[in-house]
Amino acid sequence: MLIYAQLLGSSGVERGLIGPAETARLWERHLLNCGVVAELVPTTSDELVDLGSGAGLPGLVLAILLPEVRVVLVEPMERRTAFLMECVAELGLGNVEVLRARAEELAGQIQADVVTARAVASLDRLAVLASGLARPGGLVLAIKGATADEELERARPVLRKLGATGAEVVSAGADLLETPTTVVLFRTAHPSPA
């Protein structure tokens, strides 16, 4: 994790993937904030997709913490995917694949057990994108901020339409972080019996 922190604080800043002011709070605001999400990933998970990976938050952090899980980083921007591939190589992460694509392009081609996202889109839009990348009954973990409850309420009509279940706001890392990570989680629809 130290090497990834160094990459984020140097090359990540130089390439505009994180702001220079973020280096002072890299651990608390970014790495630890993402790392505690690992406690929400079921131990039976084989594949995790990180939607809109950006600088690798939370995807690379989770790949480091969950080496037995295959992690697919989905990111449409070339400069970001170049950075992600360099990080994967530098960190020697054999469980990570980087895909330069939009979620819409991959819908139905990936059937992940878990889909994660951080600062990608409003929950109603994110729910549609994530549902296309998850297996039926897959878990979606959307890292959100202080307005998570309101965002979940606004997204409920879309979640119902998608057949999502168990939508709720949870905290991760309450015993480790001064400010726990707020996550909206839900399960994607199960296919209707024929």
N, C-alpha and C. Protein backbone atom coordinates (compact mmCIF):
# COMPACT_ATOMS: atom_id res chain seq x y z
N MET A 1 0.83 -1.20 0.00
CA MET A 1 0.00 0.00 0.00
C MET A 1 0.87 1.26 0.00
N LEU A 2 2.04 1.17 0.63
CA LEU A 2 2.94 2.33 0.67
C LEU A 2 3.39 2.73 -0.73
N ILE A 3 3.68 1.74 -1.56
CA ILE A 3 4.13 2.05 -2.93
C ILE A 3 3.00 2.74 -3.70
N TYR A 4 1.77 2.22 -3.55
CA TYR A 4 0.64 2.85 -4.23
C TYR A 4 0.44 4.27 -3.73
N ALA A 5 0.58 4.49 -2.43
CA ALA A 5 0.45 5.84 -1.87
C ALA A 5 1.50 6.77 -2.49
N GLN A 6 2.72 6.27 -2.66
CA GLN A 6 3.77 7.08 -3.27
C GLN A 6 3.44 7.39 -4.73
N LEU A 7 2.90 6.41 -5.46
CA LEU A 7 2.52 6.63 -6.85
C LEU A 7 1.40 7.67 -6.95
N LEU A 8 0.42 7.57 -6.08
CA LEU A 8 -0.67 8.55 -6.09
C LEU A 8 -0.17 9.94 -5.77
N GLY A 9 0.70 10.03 -4.76
CA GLY A 9 1.20 11.33 -4.32
C GLY A 9 2.18 11.98 -5.26
N SER A 10 2.75 11.21 -6.17
CA SER A 10 3.70 11.79 -7.13
C SER A 10 3.09 11.80 -8.53
N SER A 11 3.14 10.69 -9.20
CA SER A 11 2.64 10.59 -10.57
C SER A 11 1.15 10.91 -10.67
N GLY A 12 0.38 10.50 -9.66
CA GLY A 12 -1.05 10.78 -9.66
C GLY A 12 -1.35 12.26 -9.63
N VAL A 13 -0.56 13.01 -8.87
CA VAL A 13 -0.72 14.47 -8.80
C VAL A 13 -0.23 15.10 -10.10
N GLU A 14 0.96 14.68 -10.57
CA GLU A 14 1.53 15.24 -11.80
C GLU A 14 0.59 15.09 -13.00
N ARG A 15 -0.14 13.99 -13.03
CA ARG A 15 -1.05 13.71 -14.15
C ARG A 15 -2.46 14.24 -13.91
N GLY A 16 -2.67 14.90 -12.80
CA GLY A 16 -3.97 15.49 -12.51
C GLY A 16 -5.04 14.49 -12.09
N LEU A 17 -4.62 13.32 -11.59
CA LEU A 17 -5.60 12.32 -11.15
C LEU A 17 -6.11 12.60 -9.75
N ILE A 18 -5.29 13.24 -8.95
CA ILE A 18 -5.73 13.76 -7.66
C ILE A 18 -5.12 15.16 -7.52
N GLY A 19 -5.77 16.00 -6.78
CA GLY A 19 -5.28 17.36 -6.60
C GLY A 19 -4.10 17.42 -5.66
N PRO A 20 -3.23 18.42 -5.84
CA PRO A 20 -2.04 18.55 -4.98
C PRO A 20 -2.39 18.67 -3.50
N ALA A 21 -3.51 19.29 -3.18
CA ALA A 21 -3.92 19.45 -1.79
C ALA A 21 -4.31 18.12 -1.15
N GLU A 22 -4.60 17.13 -1.97
CA GLU A 22 -5.02 15.83 -1.45
C GLU A 22 -3.88 15.01 -0.88
N THR A 23 -2.64 15.34 -1.22
CA THR A 23 -1.51 14.53 -0.74
C THR A 23 -1.41 14.55 0.79
N ALA A 24 -1.76 15.66 1.41
CA ALA A 24 -1.69 15.76 2.87
C ALA A 24 -2.70 14.84 3.56
N ARG A 25 -3.78 14.53 2.86
CA ARG A 25 -4.80 13.67 3.46
C ARG A 25 -5.04 12.40 2.65
N LEU A 26 -3.99 11.97 1.99
CA LEU A 26 -4.05 10.80 1.11
C LEU A 26 -4.50 9.55 1.86
N TRP A 27 -3.92 9.31 3.02
CA TRP A 27 -4.25 8.10 3.76
C TRP A 27 -5.67 8.13 4.30
N GLU A 28 -6.01 9.14 5.07
CA GLU A 28 -7.32 9.19 5.72
C GLU A 28 -8.46 9.33 4.72
N ARG A 29 -8.34 10.27 3.81
CA ARG A 29 -9.46 10.60 2.90
C ARG A 29 -9.60 9.63 1.74
N HIS A 30 -8.51 9.01 1.33
CA HIS A 30 -8.56 8.18 0.13
C HIS A 30 -8.25 6.70 0.41
N LEU A 31 -7.06 6.39 0.84
CA LEU A 31 -6.65 4.99 0.98
C LEU A 31 -7.42 4.26 2.08
N LEU A 32 -7.46 4.81 3.26
CA LEU A 32 -8.19 4.15 4.35
C LEU A 32 -9.70 4.19 4.10
N ASN A 33 -10.18 5.30 3.56
CA ASN A 33 -11.60 5.45 3.22
C ASN A 33 -12.04 4.34 2.27
N CYS A 34 -11.18 3.97 1.33
CA CYS A 34 -11.49 2.90 0.39
C CYS A 34 -11.19 1.52 0.98
N GLY A 35 -10.12 1.42 1.73
CA GLY A 35 -9.70 0.13 2.27
C GLY A 35 -10.73 -0.52 3.16
N VAL A 36 -11.43 0.27 3.96
CA VAL A 36 -12.41 -0.31 4.89
C VAL A 36 -13.60 -0.93 4.15
N VAL A 37 -13.78 -0.60 2.89
CA VAL A 37 -14.87 -1.19 2.10
C VAL A 37 -14.64 -2.70 1.93
N ALA A 38 -13.40 -3.14 2.07
CA ALA A 38 -13.10 -4.58 1.97
C ALA A 38 -13.93 -5.40 2.96
N GLU A 39 -14.28 -4.80 4.10
CA GLU A 39 -15.08 -5.54 5.09
C GLU A 39 -16.50 -5.82 4.59
N LEU A 40 -16.95 -5.13 3.56
CA LEU A 40 -18.29 -5.34 3.00
C LEU A 40 -18.30 -6.33 1.84
N VAL A 41 -17.12 -6.71 1.34
CA VAL A 41 -17.02 -7.65 0.23
C VAL A 41 -17.16 -9.07 0.77
N PRO A 42 -18.18 -9.80 0.32
CA PRO A 42 -18.36 -11.17 0.82
C PRO A 42 -17.13 -12.04 0.56
N THR A 43 -16.82 -12.91 1.49
CA THR A 43 -15.64 -13.77 1.36
C THR A 43 -15.78 -14.77 0.21
N THR A 44 -16.99 -14.96 -0.28
CA THR A 44 -17.22 -15.89 -1.40
C THR A 44 -17.03 -15.22 -2.76
N SER A 45 -16.67 -13.96 -2.79
CA SER A 45 -16.54 -13.22 -4.05
C SER A 45 -15.32 -13.66 -4.84
N ASP A 46 -15.54 -13.92 -6.13
CA ASP A 46 -14.44 -14.27 -7.03
C ASP A 46 -14.01 -13.09 -7.89
N GLU A 47 -14.99 -12.24 -8.26
CA GLU A 47 -14.68 -11.13 -9.16
C GLU A 47 -15.34 -9.85 -8.69
N LEU A 48 -14.56 -8.78 -8.72
CA LEU A 48 -15.02 -7.45 -8.34
C LEU A 48 -14.71 -6.51 -9.49
N VAL A 49 -15.68 -5.70 -9.87
CA VAL A 49 -15.48 -4.68 -10.90
C VAL A 49 -15.53 -3.32 -10.23
N ASP A 50 -14.52 -2.50 -10.49
CA ASP A 50 -14.52 -1.12 -9.99
C ASP A 50 -14.88 -0.23 -11.17
N LEU A 51 -16.02 0.39 -11.07
CA LEU A 51 -16.59 1.20 -12.14
C LEU A 51 -16.07 2.63 -12.05
N GLY A 52 -15.50 3.14 -13.14
CA GLY A 52 -14.96 4.49 -13.14
C GLY A 52 -13.78 4.60 -12.20
N SER A 53 -12.79 3.75 -12.39
CA SER A 53 -11.68 3.60 -11.45
C SER A 53 -10.85 4.85 -11.23
N GLY A 54 -10.76 5.71 -12.22
CA GLY A 54 -9.98 6.93 -12.04
C GLY A 54 -8.54 6.64 -11.68
N ALA A 55 -8.15 7.04 -10.48
CA ALA A 55 -6.77 6.82 -10.00
C ALA A 55 -6.63 5.48 -9.28
N GLY A 56 -7.71 4.67 -9.30
CA GLY A 56 -7.65 3.35 -8.67
C GLY A 56 -8.32 3.28 -7.31
N LEU A 57 -9.17 4.25 -7.03
CA LEU A 57 -9.85 4.30 -5.75
C LEU A 57 -11.33 3.99 -5.95
N PRO A 58 -11.84 2.90 -5.43
CA PRO A 58 -11.24 1.98 -4.47
C PRO A 58 -10.61 0.73 -5.09
N GLY A 59 -10.69 0.55 -6.41
CA GLY A 59 -10.29 -0.71 -7.04
C GLY A 59 -8.91 -1.23 -6.71
N LEU A 60 -7.89 -0.40 -6.84
CA LEU A 60 -6.53 -0.87 -6.56
C LEU A 60 -6.34 -1.16 -5.07
N VAL A 61 -6.92 -0.35 -4.23
CA VAL A 61 -6.82 -0.59 -2.79
C VAL A 61 -7.43 -1.94 -2.44
N LEU A 62 -8.61 -2.23 -3.00
CA LEU A 62 -9.27 -3.51 -2.73
C LEU A 62 -8.48 -4.68 -3.33
N ALA A 63 -7.86 -4.47 -4.49
CA ALA A 63 -7.04 -5.53 -5.10
C ALA A 63 -5.85 -5.87 -4.22
N ILE A 64 -5.28 -4.87 -3.58
CA ILE A 64 -4.15 -5.09 -2.67
C ILE A 64 -4.62 -5.85 -1.43
N LEU A 65 -5.76 -5.46 -0.89
CA LEU A 65 -6.27 -6.05 0.35
C LEU A 65 -6.94 -7.41 0.15
N LEU A 66 -7.42 -7.67 -1.07
CA LEU A 66 -8.14 -8.92 -1.38
C LEU A 66 -7.45 -9.65 -2.53
N PRO A 67 -6.24 -10.17 -2.32
CA PRO A 67 -5.47 -10.75 -3.42
C PRO A 67 -6.12 -11.98 -4.05
N GLU A 68 -7.06 -12.62 -3.35
CA GLU A 68 -7.73 -13.80 -3.89
C GLU A 68 -8.89 -13.45 -4.82
N VAL A 69 -9.25 -12.16 -4.90
CA VAL A 69 -10.36 -11.71 -5.73
C VAL A 69 -9.81 -11.11 -7.03
N ARG A 70 -10.39 -11.51 -8.16
CA ARG A 70 -10.03 -10.91 -9.45
C ARG A 70 -10.70 -9.54 -9.51
N VAL A 71 -9.92 -8.50 -9.77
CA VAL A 71 -10.44 -7.13 -9.79
C VAL A 71 -10.29 -6.57 -11.21
N VAL A 72 -11.41 -6.09 -11.74
CA VAL A 72 -11.42 -5.48 -13.07
C VAL A 72 -11.66 -3.99 -12.88
N LEU A 73 -10.71 -3.19 -13.34
CA LEU A 73 -10.81 -1.73 -13.26
C LEU A 73 -11.35 -1.21 -14.58
N VAL A 74 -12.53 -0.62 -14.55
CA VAL A 74 -13.18 -0.10 -15.76
C VAL A 74 -13.07 1.42 -15.75
N GLU A 75 -12.40 1.95 -16.75
CA GLU A 75 -12.15 3.39 -16.83
C GLU A 75 -12.09 3.80 -18.31
N PRO A 76 -12.87 4.80 -18.73
CA PRO A 76 -12.88 5.17 -20.15
C PRO A 76 -11.73 6.09 -20.59
N MET A 77 -11.10 6.82 -19.67
CA MET A 77 -10.09 7.81 -20.07
C MET A 77 -8.70 7.18 -20.21
N GLU A 78 -8.07 7.44 -21.35
CA GLU A 78 -6.78 6.83 -21.67
C GLU A 78 -5.69 7.18 -20.66
N ARG A 79 -5.59 8.45 -20.26
CA ARG A 79 -4.51 8.83 -19.33
C ARG A 79 -4.69 8.14 -17.98
N ARG A 80 -5.94 7.92 -17.59
CA ARG A 80 -6.19 7.21 -16.33
C ARG A 80 -5.87 5.72 -16.45
N THR A 81 -6.26 5.11 -17.56
CA THR A 81 -5.95 3.68 -17.72
C THR A 81 -4.44 3.46 -17.82
N ALA A 82 -3.72 4.40 -18.43
CA ALA A 82 -2.26 4.29 -18.50
C ALA A 82 -1.68 4.30 -17.08
N PHE A 83 -2.17 5.21 -16.25
CA PHE A 83 -1.70 5.27 -14.86
C PHE A 83 -2.05 3.98 -14.12
N LEU A 84 -3.26 3.49 -14.30
CA LEU A 84 -3.68 2.26 -13.63
C LEU A 84 -2.80 1.08 -14.04
N MET A 85 -2.51 0.96 -15.33
CA MET A 85 -1.66 -0.15 -15.80
C MET A 85 -0.25 -0.04 -15.23
N GLU A 86 0.27 1.17 -15.13
CA GLU A 86 1.59 1.36 -14.53
C GLU A 86 1.58 0.96 -13.05
N CYS A 87 0.51 1.32 -12.34
CA CYS A 87 0.39 0.94 -10.92
C CYS A 87 0.32 -0.57 -10.77
N VAL A 88 -0.49 -1.22 -11.60
CA VAL A 88 -0.63 -2.68 -11.54
C VAL A 88 0.73 -3.34 -11.76
N ALA A 89 1.48 -2.86 -12.74
CA ALA A 89 2.81 -3.43 -13.02
C ALA A 89 3.77 -3.17 -11.87
N GLU A 90 3.80 -1.93 -11.38
CA GLU A 90 4.70 -1.56 -10.29
C GLU A 90 4.40 -2.34 -9.00
N LEU A 91 3.11 -2.58 -8.76
CA LEU A 91 2.70 -3.28 -7.54
C LEU A 91 2.69 -4.79 -7.70
N GLY A 92 2.89 -5.28 -8.94
CA GLY A 92 2.91 -6.72 -9.20
C GLY A 92 1.58 -7.39 -8.89
N LEU A 93 0.49 -6.71 -9.24
CA LEU A 93 -0.85 -7.24 -8.95
C LEU A 93 -1.33 -8.15 -10.07
N GLY A 94 -1.20 -9.46 -9.86
CA GLY A 94 -1.62 -10.43 -10.85
C GLY A 94 -3.12 -10.66 -10.87
N ASN A 95 -3.84 -10.09 -9.90
CA ASN A 95 -5.28 -10.28 -9.82
C ASN A 95 -6.08 -9.12 -10.43
N VAL A 96 -5.40 -8.24 -11.17
CA VAL A 96 -6.06 -7.04 -11.70
C VAL A 96 -6.00 -6.99 -13.23
N GLU A 97 -7.13 -6.61 -13.81
CA GLU A 97 -7.22 -6.34 -15.25
C GLU A 97 -7.75 -4.92 -15.41
N VAL A 98 -7.14 -4.16 -16.30
CA VAL A 98 -7.58 -2.80 -16.58
C VAL A 98 -8.27 -2.79 -17.94
N LEU A 99 -9.51 -2.30 -17.98
CA LEU A 99 -10.26 -2.21 -19.23
C LEU A 99 -10.57 -0.76 -19.53
N ARG A 100 -10.11 -0.29 -20.68
CA ARG A 100 -10.47 1.06 -21.11
C ARG A 100 -11.79 0.97 -21.85
N ALA A 101 -12.85 1.32 -21.16
CA ALA A 101 -14.19 1.22 -21.73
C ALA A 101 -15.17 1.97 -20.83
N ARG A 102 -16.32 2.23 -21.39
CA ARG A 102 -17.43 2.79 -20.62
C ARG A 102 -18.27 1.62 -20.12
N ALA A 103 -18.89 1.78 -19.00
CA ALA A 103 -19.72 0.71 -18.41
C ALA A 103 -20.79 0.25 -19.40
N GLU A 104 -21.37 1.19 -20.13
CA GLU A 104 -22.43 0.84 -21.08
C GLU A 104 -21.93 -0.13 -22.15
N GLU A 105 -20.67 0.00 -22.54
CA GLU A 105 -20.09 -0.87 -23.57
C GLU A 105 -19.88 -2.30 -23.06
N LEU A 106 -19.74 -2.45 -21.76
CA LEU A 106 -19.45 -3.76 -21.17
C LEU A 106 -20.68 -4.44 -20.57
N ALA A 107 -21.80 -3.74 -20.58
CA ALA A 107 -23.02 -4.27 -19.95
C ALA A 107 -23.35 -5.65 -20.51
N GLY A 108 -23.54 -6.60 -19.62
CA GLY A 108 -23.87 -7.96 -20.00
C GLY A 108 -22.67 -8.82 -20.34
N GLN A 109 -21.50 -8.22 -20.57
CA GLN A 109 -20.29 -8.98 -20.89
C GLN A 109 -19.54 -9.40 -19.63
N ILE A 110 -19.76 -8.66 -18.55
CA ILE A 110 -19.13 -8.95 -17.27
C ILE A 110 -20.23 -9.33 -16.29
N GLN A 111 -19.98 -10.33 -15.48
CA GLN A 111 -20.94 -10.78 -14.48
C GLN A 111 -20.23 -10.86 -13.13
N ALA A 112 -19.91 -9.71 -12.56
CA ALA A 112 -19.13 -9.65 -11.32
C ALA A 112 -19.98 -9.96 -10.10
N ASP A 113 -19.34 -10.52 -9.10
CA ASP A 113 -20.00 -10.75 -7.81
C ASP A 113 -20.25 -9.43 -7.09
N VAL A 114 -19.30 -8.49 -7.25
CA VAL A 114 -19.36 -7.20 -6.57
C VAL A 114 -18.97 -6.11 -7.57
N VAL A 115 -19.71 -5.00 -7.54
CA VAL A 115 -19.36 -3.81 -8.32
C VAL A 115 -19.18 -2.67 -7.32
N THR A 116 -18.04 -1.98 -7.42
CA THR A 116 -17.77 -0.83 -6.56
C THR A 116 -17.69 0.43 -7.39
N ALA A 117 -17.92 1.57 -6.74
CA ALA A 117 -17.78 2.86 -7.41
C ALA A 117 -17.60 3.93 -6.35
N ARG A 118 -16.83 4.95 -6.72
CA ARG A 118 -16.59 6.09 -5.82
C ARG A 118 -16.54 7.34 -6.68
N ALA A 119 -17.40 8.28 -6.38
CA ALA A 119 -17.43 9.57 -7.08
C ALA A 119 -17.59 9.41 -8.58
N VAL A 120 -18.52 8.55 -9.00
CA VAL A 120 -18.72 8.28 -10.43
C VAL A 120 -19.93 9.01 -10.97
N ALA A 121 -21.08 8.84 -10.32
CA ALA A 121 -22.33 9.42 -10.81
C ALA A 121 -23.34 9.42 -9.68
N SER A 122 -24.45 10.12 -9.91
CA SER A 122 -25.53 10.07 -8.93
C SER A 122 -26.02 8.63 -8.84
N LEU A 123 -26.58 8.28 -7.69
CA LEU A 123 -26.93 6.88 -7.43
C LEU A 123 -27.93 6.33 -8.45
N ASP A 124 -28.89 7.13 -8.90
CA ASP A 124 -29.85 6.61 -9.87
C ASP A 124 -29.17 6.21 -11.17
N ARG A 125 -28.24 7.02 -11.64
CA ARG A 125 -27.48 6.68 -12.86
C ARG A 125 -26.50 5.54 -12.60
N LEU A 126 -25.82 5.60 -11.46
CA LEU A 126 -24.85 4.57 -11.10
C LEU A 126 -25.51 3.20 -10.99
N ALA A 127 -26.73 3.15 -10.45
CA ALA A 127 -27.43 1.88 -10.29
C ALA A 127 -27.63 1.19 -11.64
N VAL A 128 -27.97 1.96 -12.65
CA VAL A 128 -28.17 1.40 -14.00
C VAL A 128 -26.84 0.87 -14.54
N LEU A 129 -25.78 1.66 -14.43
CA LEU A 129 -24.47 1.27 -14.94
C LEU A 129 -23.95 0.02 -14.22
N ALA A 130 -24.02 0.04 -12.89
CA ALA A 130 -23.50 -1.07 -12.10
C ALA A 130 -24.29 -2.36 -12.33
N SER A 131 -25.59 -2.23 -12.49
CA SER A 131 -26.42 -3.43 -12.71
C SER A 131 -26.04 -4.17 -13.98
N GLY A 132 -25.55 -3.44 -14.97
CA GLY A 132 -25.12 -4.06 -16.22
C GLY A 132 -23.82 -4.84 -16.11
N LEU A 133 -23.08 -4.64 -15.01
CA LEU A 133 -21.79 -5.29 -14.82
C LEU A 133 -21.81 -6.37 -13.74
N ALA A 134 -22.93 -6.49 -13.05
CA ALA A 134 -23.04 -7.45 -11.95
C ALA A 134 -23.82 -8.69 -12.37
N ARG A 135 -23.49 -9.80 -11.76
CA ARG A 135 -24.26 -11.02 -11.98
C ARG A 135 -25.63 -10.83 -11.32
N PRO A 136 -26.61 -11.64 -11.68
CA PRO A 136 -27.90 -11.56 -10.99
C PRO A 136 -27.70 -11.80 -9.49
N GLY A 137 -28.24 -10.90 -8.68
CA GLY A 137 -28.05 -10.98 -7.25
C GLY A 137 -26.71 -10.48 -6.77
N GLY A 138 -25.94 -9.86 -7.67
CA GLY A 138 -24.63 -9.32 -7.31
C GLY A 138 -24.76 -8.12 -6.38
N LEU A 139 -23.69 -7.83 -5.68
CA LEU A 139 -23.66 -6.75 -4.70
C LEU A 139 -23.05 -5.50 -5.31
N VAL A 140 -23.71 -4.36 -5.12
CA VAL A 140 -23.18 -3.07 -5.55
C VAL A 140 -22.84 -2.27 -4.30
N LEU A 141 -21.60 -1.75 -4.25
CA LEU A 141 -21.11 -0.94 -3.15
C LEU A 141 -20.71 0.42 -3.70
N ALA A 142 -21.54 1.43 -3.43
CA ALA A 142 -21.28 2.79 -3.92
C ALA A 142 -20.83 3.65 -2.76
N ILE A 143 -19.57 4.07 -2.78
CA ILE A 143 -19.04 4.94 -1.73
C ILE A 143 -19.62 6.34 -1.95
N LYS A 144 -20.30 6.82 -0.94
CA LYS A 144 -20.98 8.11 -1.03
C LYS A 144 -20.61 8.97 0.18
N GLY A 145 -21.06 10.19 0.17
CA GLY A 145 -20.74 11.12 1.25
C GLY A 145 -21.91 11.36 2.18
N ALA A 146 -21.95 12.55 2.74
CA ALA A 146 -22.93 12.91 3.77
C ALA A 146 -24.36 12.90 3.27
N THR A 147 -24.56 13.03 1.97
CA THR A 147 -25.93 13.07 1.43
C THR A 147 -26.40 11.70 0.92
N ALA A 148 -25.78 10.64 1.37
CA ALA A 148 -26.11 9.29 0.90
C ALA A 148 -27.58 8.94 1.12
N ASP A 149 -28.12 9.29 2.28
CA ASP A 149 -29.52 8.95 2.56
C ASP A 149 -30.46 9.63 1.57
N GLU A 150 -30.25 10.91 1.31
CA GLU A 150 -31.10 11.62 0.35
C GLU A 150 -30.93 11.06 -1.06
N GLU A 151 -29.70 10.73 -1.40
CA GLU A 151 -29.44 10.18 -2.74
C GLU A 151 -30.13 8.83 -2.91
N LEU A 152 -30.09 8.02 -1.86
CA LEU A 152 -30.77 6.73 -1.92
C LEU A 152 -32.28 6.92 -2.09
N GLU A 153 -32.86 7.86 -1.36
CA GLU A 153 -34.31 8.10 -1.49
C GLU A 153 -34.66 8.54 -2.91
N ARG A 154 -33.85 9.42 -3.49
CA ARG A 154 -34.11 9.87 -4.88
C ARG A 154 -33.96 8.72 -5.88
N ALA A 155 -33.09 7.75 -5.57
CA ALA A 155 -32.82 6.65 -6.50
C ALA A 155 -33.79 5.48 -6.35
N ARG A 156 -34.60 5.48 -5.30
CA ARG A 156 -35.47 4.32 -5.05
C ARG A 156 -36.37 3.96 -6.25
N PRO A 157 -36.97 4.91 -6.97
CA PRO A 157 -37.78 4.51 -8.13
C PRO A 157 -36.96 3.75 -9.19
N VAL A 158 -35.74 4.18 -9.43
CA VAL A 158 -34.87 3.51 -10.40
C VAL A 158 -34.49 2.12 -9.88
N LEU A 159 -34.15 2.03 -8.60
CA LEU A 159 -33.79 0.74 -8.01
C LEU A 159 -34.95 -0.24 -8.09
N ARG A 160 -36.17 0.24 -7.83
CA ARG A 160 -37.36 -0.63 -7.95
C ARG A 160 -37.52 -1.11 -9.39
N LYS A 161 -37.38 -0.19 -10.33
CA LYS A 161 -37.52 -0.53 -11.75
C LYS A 161 -36.49 -1.58 -12.17
N LEU A 162 -35.28 -1.48 -11.61
CA LEU A 162 -34.21 -2.44 -11.92
C LEU A 162 -34.40 -3.77 -11.19
N GLY A 163 -35.29 -3.81 -10.22
CA GLY A 163 -35.50 -5.03 -9.43
C GLY A 163 -34.45 -5.22 -8.35
N ALA A 164 -33.75 -4.13 -8.00
CA ALA A 164 -32.72 -4.20 -6.96
C ALA A 164 -33.37 -4.45 -5.60
N THR A 165 -32.63 -5.12 -4.73
CA THR A 165 -33.15 -5.42 -3.40
C THR A 165 -32.14 -5.03 -2.33
N GLY A 166 -32.64 -4.89 -1.10
CA GLY A 166 -31.77 -4.66 0.05
C GLY A 166 -31.04 -3.34 0.06
N ALA A 167 -31.55 -2.33 -0.63
CA ALA A 167 -30.85 -1.05 -0.70
C ALA A 167 -30.83 -0.36 0.66
N GLU A 168 -29.62 -0.01 1.11
CA GLU A 168 -29.47 0.67 2.39
C GLU A 168 -28.16 1.42 2.45
N VAL A 169 -28.08 2.34 3.39
CA VAL A 169 -26.84 3.08 3.66
C VAL A 169 -26.17 2.42 4.86
N VAL A 170 -24.90 2.08 4.71
CA VAL A 170 -24.13 1.46 5.80
C VAL A 170 -22.82 2.21 6.00
N SER A 171 -22.20 1.98 7.13
CA SER A 171 -20.89 2.55 7.42
C SER A 171 -19.85 1.44 7.43
N ALA A 172 -18.68 1.75 6.92
CA ALA A 172 -17.56 0.82 6.96
C ALA A 172 -16.41 1.47 7.71
N GLY A 173 -15.73 0.68 8.52
CA GLY A 173 -14.56 1.18 9.23
C GLY A 173 -14.86 2.01 10.46
N ALA A 174 -16.06 1.83 11.04
CA ALA A 174 -16.43 2.63 12.21
C ALA A 174 -15.45 2.44 13.37
N ASP A 175 -14.85 1.26 13.47
CA ASP A 175 -13.90 0.98 14.56
C ASP A 175 -12.47 1.40 14.22
N LEU A 176 -12.25 1.84 12.99
CA LEU A 176 -10.90 2.19 12.54
C LEU A 176 -10.72 3.67 12.19
N LEU A 177 -11.78 4.29 11.69
CA LEU A 177 -11.67 5.65 11.18
C LEU A 177 -12.45 6.64 12.03
N GLU A 178 -11.92 7.85 12.14
CA GLU A 178 -12.63 8.90 12.85
C GLU A 178 -13.96 9.20 12.15
N THR A 179 -13.91 9.24 10.82
CA THR A 179 -15.12 9.40 10.02
C THR A 179 -15.27 8.15 9.17
N PRO A 180 -16.20 7.25 9.54
CA PRO A 180 -16.36 6.02 8.77
C PRO A 180 -16.77 6.31 7.32
N THR A 181 -16.54 5.35 6.47
CA THR A 181 -16.89 5.46 5.06
C THR A 181 -18.37 5.14 4.90
N THR A 182 -19.08 6.01 4.20
CA THR A 182 -20.51 5.82 3.96
C THR A 182 -20.69 5.13 2.62
N VAL A 183 -21.43 4.03 2.64
CA VAL A 183 -21.61 3.21 1.44
C VAL A 183 -23.10 2.92 1.25
N VAL A 184 -23.57 3.12 0.01
CA VAL A 184 -24.91 2.66 -0.34
C VAL A 184 -24.71 1.28 -0.96
N LEU A 185 -25.41 0.30 -0.42
CA LEU A 185 -25.30 -1.05 -1.00
C LEU A 185 -26.67 -1.55 -1.40
N PHE A 186 -26.66 -2.38 -2.45
CA PHE A 186 -27.88 -3.06 -2.86
C PHE A 186 -27.48 -4.29 -3.68
N ARG A 187 -28.44 -5.18 -3.86
CA ARG A 187 -28.22 -6.36 -4.70
C ARG A 187 -28.99 -6.19 -6.00
N THR A 188 -28.38 -6.64 -7.09
CA THR A 188 -29.04 -6.55 -8.39
C THR A 188 -30.14 -7.59 -8.49
N ALA A 189 -31.00 -7.43 -9.45
CA ALA A 189 -32.17 -8.28 -9.60
C ALA A 189 -31.79 -9.73 -9.88
N HIS A 190 -32.57 -10.63 -9.32
CA HIS A 190 -32.47 -12.04 -9.66
C HIS A 190 -33.40 -12.28 -10.85
N PRO A 191 -33.04 -13.19 -11.75
CA PRO A 191 -33.92 -13.45 -12.88
C PRO A 191 -35.26 -14.04 -12.41
N SER A 192 -36.32 -13.65 -13.09
CA SER A 192 -37.64 -14.20 -12.76
C SER A 192 -37.71 -15.65 -13.16
N PRO A 193 -38.32 -16.50 -12.31
CA PRO A 193 -38.45 -17.91 -12.70
C PRO A 193 -39.36 -18.03 -13.93
N ALA A 194 -38.99 -18.89 -14.83
CA ALA A 194 -39.75 -19.03 -16.08
C ALA A 194 -41.04 -19.76 -15.87
